[in-house]
């Protein structure tokens, strides 16, 4: 097992991208000058493109996409400064015509975990073959089973079930669910689905307010909390406000870690943001570490 080492204020963090194992040696005091300058993980919206039209989608709708060379250069820079993983999203990352190259080149040129979140409807056996060996974890967005899924995503549920099997042949997988009034009542069925398709985690994403939706209500948030307390499932449950901090398998919560040290996000226009919903950000002109520093100073 080849551990990647990250030095942080919390101690020495060891991470293995193949097994997803995290070990934090919190009894070790790291001198301030040696603390990693990189966030623990980075999410990247490769493209705003997506052919689905989910009502609760927060992704910007203007056309934008990132260039492979630019993203690989950022990844190499962050890798050398202690970043543990990069997670691709969008839009729909597999809609980027060079999606395979992003994964392939970053897996080959860094020791970071490469992960992505997908709706699954563009997966083919050929794409799965091309990604195998370059991806360490993948997330499939499934917001309900059967008719609920089909009403929300306007795609056949059988297709996403087939996508889960294909994705599972590439890497360990998790299932993502946006939790709102439509989906909170179906969490038992989703947990069963996640178990059936061999997912190792069910990630619960309380719906965020956007221009189009008010976000999850207080009542549905209480239902979600009650469900989590009483759920009987073998699948690990995770919950995320931003939806991205759990998108890479390097995400165990570290006490007292500052949010900007844990996770940063790059949108499809190359703006570095504290998270995907943040309105303000910093353009990455060259070095991403310079942009990280500038963002921290501005916060
Ligand atoms: S699949 Fe994801 S990116 Fe596409 S419309 Fe739905 S929420 Fe938005």
PDB file of N, CA and C in Angstrom, residues 15 22 40-43 84-88 113-117 137 139 201 203 236 243-252 262-263:
ATOM      1  N   UNK A  15      -3.054   8.677   3.471  1.00  0.00           N
ATOM      2  CA  UNK A  15      -4.206   8.339   2.638  1.00  0.00           C
ATOM      3  C   UNK A  15      -3.784   7.398   1.523  1.00  0.00           C
ATOM      4  N   UNK A  22      -7.987   6.230   5.315  1.00  0.00           N
ATOM      5  CA  UNK A  22      -7.439   7.465   5.903  1.00  0.00           C
ATOM      6  C   UNK A  22      -6.916   7.152   7.295  1.00  0.00           C
ATOM      7  N   UNK A  40      -7.520  20.004   1.345  1.00  0.00           N
ATOM      8  CA  UNK A  40      -7.443  18.535   1.422  1.00  0.00           C
ATOM      9  C   UNK A  40      -8.019  17.908   0.158  1.00  0.00           C
ATOM     10  N   UNK A  41      -9.021  18.489  -0.392  1.00  0.00           N
ATOM     11  CA  UNK A  41      -9.537  17.990  -1.664  1.00  0.00           C
ATOM     12  C   UNK A  41     -10.177  19.118  -2.472  1.00  0.00           C
ATOM     13  N   UNK A  42     -10.267  18.854  -3.761  1.00  0.00           N
ATOM     14  CA  UNK A  42     -10.766  19.861  -4.702  1.00  0.00           C
ATOM     15  C   UNK A  42     -11.871  19.237  -5.546  1.00  0.00           C
ATOM     16  N   UNK A  43     -12.974  19.955  -5.684  1.00  0.00           N
ATOM     17  CA  UNK A  43     -13.982  19.526  -6.655  1.00  0.00           C
ATOM     18  C   UNK A  43     -13.893  20.450  -7.862  1.00  0.00           C
ATOM     19  N   UNK A  84      -5.286  15.617  -1.383  1.00  0.00           N
ATOM     20  CA  UNK A  84      -5.485  14.165  -1.406  1.00  0.00           C
ATOM     21  C   UNK A  84      -6.396  13.677  -2.527  1.00  0.00           C
ATOM     22  N   UNK A  85      -7.245  14.539  -3.043  1.00  0.00           N
ATOM     23  CA  UNK A  85      -8.165  14.017  -4.049  1.00  0.00           C
ATOM     24  C   UNK A  85      -8.815  15.108  -4.863  1.00  0.00           C
ATOM     25  N   UNK A  86      -9.223  14.726  -6.073  1.00  0.00           N
ATOM     26  CA  UNK A  86      -9.968  15.640  -6.939  1.00  0.00           C
ATOM     27  C   UNK A  86     -11.250  14.925  -7.369  1.00  0.00           C
ATOM     28  N   UNK A  87     -12.375  15.640  -7.279  1.00  0.00           N
ATOM     29  CA  UNK A  87     -13.664  15.066  -7.653  1.00  0.00           C
ATOM     30  C   UNK A  87     -14.290  15.853  -8.788  1.00  0.00           C
ATOM     31  N   UNK A  88     -14.617  15.175  -9.875  1.00  0.00           N
ATOM     32  CA  UNK A  88     -15.187  15.855 -11.042  1.00  0.00           C
ATOM     33  C   UNK A  88     -16.705  15.830 -10.999  1.00  0.00           C
ATOM     34  N   UNK A 113      -6.548  10.764  -5.248  1.00  0.00           N
ATOM     35  CA  UNK A 113      -7.717   9.994  -5.664  1.00  0.00           C
ATOM     36  C   UNK A 113      -8.456  10.774  -6.752  1.00  0.00           C
ATOM     37  N   UNK A 114      -8.902  10.067  -7.768  1.00  0.00           N
ATOM     38  CA  UNK A 114      -9.713  10.662  -8.838  1.00  0.00           C
ATOM     39  C   UNK A 114     -11.130  10.103  -8.709  1.00  0.00           C
ATOM     40  N   UNK A 115     -12.091  11.001  -8.578  1.00  0.00           N
ATOM     41  CA  UNK A 115     -13.477  10.570  -8.403  1.00  0.00           C
ATOM     42  C   UNK A 115     -14.382  11.424  -9.288  1.00  0.00           C
ATOM     43  N   UNK A 116     -15.603  10.945  -9.500  1.00  0.00           N
ATOM     44  CA  UNK A 116     -16.552  11.791 -10.223  1.00  0.00           C
ATOM     45  C   UNK A 116     -17.977  11.443  -9.819  1.00  0.00           C
ATOM     46  N   UNK A 117     -18.859  12.391 -10.071  1.00  0.00           N
ATOM     47  CA  UNK A 117     -20.283  12.217  -9.810  1.00  0.00           C
ATOM     48  C   UNK A 117     -21.016  12.304 -11.137  1.00  0.00           C
ATOM     49  N   UNK A 137     -13.104   6.207  -7.142  1.00  0.00           N
ATOM     50  CA  UNK A 137     -14.441   6.163  -6.531  1.00  0.00           C
ATOM     51  C   UNK A 137     -15.368   6.915  -7.477  1.00  0.00           C
ATOM     52  N   UNK A 139     -19.611   8.304  -8.012  1.00  0.00           N
ATOM     53  CA  UNK A 139     -20.920   8.532  -7.376  1.00  0.00           C
ATOM     54  C   UNK A 139     -21.989   8.621  -8.448  1.00  0.00           C
ATOM     55  N   UNK A 201     -21.741   3.486  -0.023  1.00  0.00           N
ATOM     56  CA  UNK A 201     -22.191   4.658   0.733  1.00  0.00           C
ATOM     57  C   UNK A 201     -23.441   5.254   0.095  1.00  0.00           C
ATOM     58  N   UNK A 203     -25.043   8.901   0.040  1.00  0.00           N
ATOM     59  CA  UNK A 203     -24.764  10.290   0.407  1.00  0.00           C
ATOM     60  C   UNK A 203     -26.056  11.103   0.319  1.00  0.00           C
ATOM     61  N   UNK A 236     -23.124   2.548   4.357  1.00  0.00           N
ATOM     62  CA  UNK A 236     -22.707   3.691   5.172  1.00  0.00           C
ATOM     63  C   UNK A 236     -23.477   4.938   4.739  1.00  0.00           C
ATOM     64  N   UNK A 243     -22.514  19.035  -0.874  1.00  0.00           N
ATOM     65  CA  UNK A 243     -22.578  17.981  -1.868  1.00  0.00           C
ATOM     66  C   UNK A 243     -21.238  17.570  -2.419  1.00  0.00           C
ATOM     67  N   UNK A 244     -20.214  18.306  -2.120  1.00  0.00           N
ATOM     68  CA  UNK A 244     -18.922  17.965  -2.698  1.00  0.00           C
ATOM     69  C   UNK A 244     -17.912  17.469  -1.682  1.00  0.00           C
ATOM     70  N   UNK A 245     -18.051  17.881  -0.428  1.00  0.00           N
ATOM     71  CA  UNK A 245     -16.984  17.492   0.477  1.00  0.00           C
ATOM     72  C   UNK A 245     -16.918  15.993   0.678  1.00  0.00           C
ATOM     73  N   UNK A 246     -18.008  15.294   0.363  1.00  0.00           N
ATOM     74  CA  UNK A 246     -17.952  13.845   0.491  1.00  0.00           C
ATOM     75  C   UNK A 246     -17.785  13.176  -0.865  1.00  0.00           C
ATOM     76  N   UNK A 247     -17.342  13.923  -1.855  1.00  0.00           N
ATOM     77  CA  UNK A 247     -17.260  13.336  -3.181  1.00  0.00           C
ATOM     78  C   UNK A 247     -15.942  12.635  -3.439  1.00  0.00           C
ATOM     79  N   UNK A 248     -15.037  12.700  -2.512  1.00  0.00           N
ATOM     80  CA  UNK A 248     -13.801  11.950  -2.642  1.00  0.00           C
ATOM     81  C   UNK A 248     -13.576  11.151  -1.369  1.00  0.00           C
ATOM     82  N   UNK A 249     -12.939  10.006  -1.474  1.00  0.00           N
ATOM     83  CA  UNK A 249     -12.811   9.156  -0.296  1.00  0.00           C
ATOM     84  C   UNK A 249     -11.691   9.612   0.630  1.00  0.00           C
ATOM     85  N   UNK A 250     -11.563  10.901   0.813  1.00  0.00           N
ATOM     86  CA  UNK A 250     -10.520  11.430   1.700  1.00  0.00           C
ATOM     87  C   UNK A 250     -11.189  12.415   2.635  1.00  0.00           C
ATOM     88  N   UNK A 251     -12.394  12.101   3.032  1.00  0.00           N
ATOM     89  CA  UNK A 251     -13.250  13.147   3.546  1.00  0.00           C
ATOM     90  C   UNK A 251     -13.681  12.980   4.989  1.00  0.00           C
ATOM     91  N   UNK A 252     -13.105  12.015   5.682  1.00  0.00           N
ATOM     92  CA  UNK A 252     -13.507  11.875   7.074  1.00  0.00           C
ATOM     93  C   UNK A 252     -13.351  13.249   7.729  1.00  0.00           C
ATOM     94  N   UNK A 262     -10.203  22.332   4.083  1.00  0.00           N
ATOM     95  CA  UNK A 262     -10.755  21.013   3.777  1.00  0.00           C
ATOM     96  C   UNK A 262     -11.065  20.865   2.292  1.00  0.00           C
ATOM     97  N   UNK A 263     -11.730  21.865   1.733  1.00  0.00           N
ATOM     98  CA  UNK A 263     -12.274  21.684   0.401  1.00  0.00           C
ATOM     99  C   UNK A 263     -12.395  23.010  -0.342  1.00  0.00           C
TER     100      UNK A 263
END
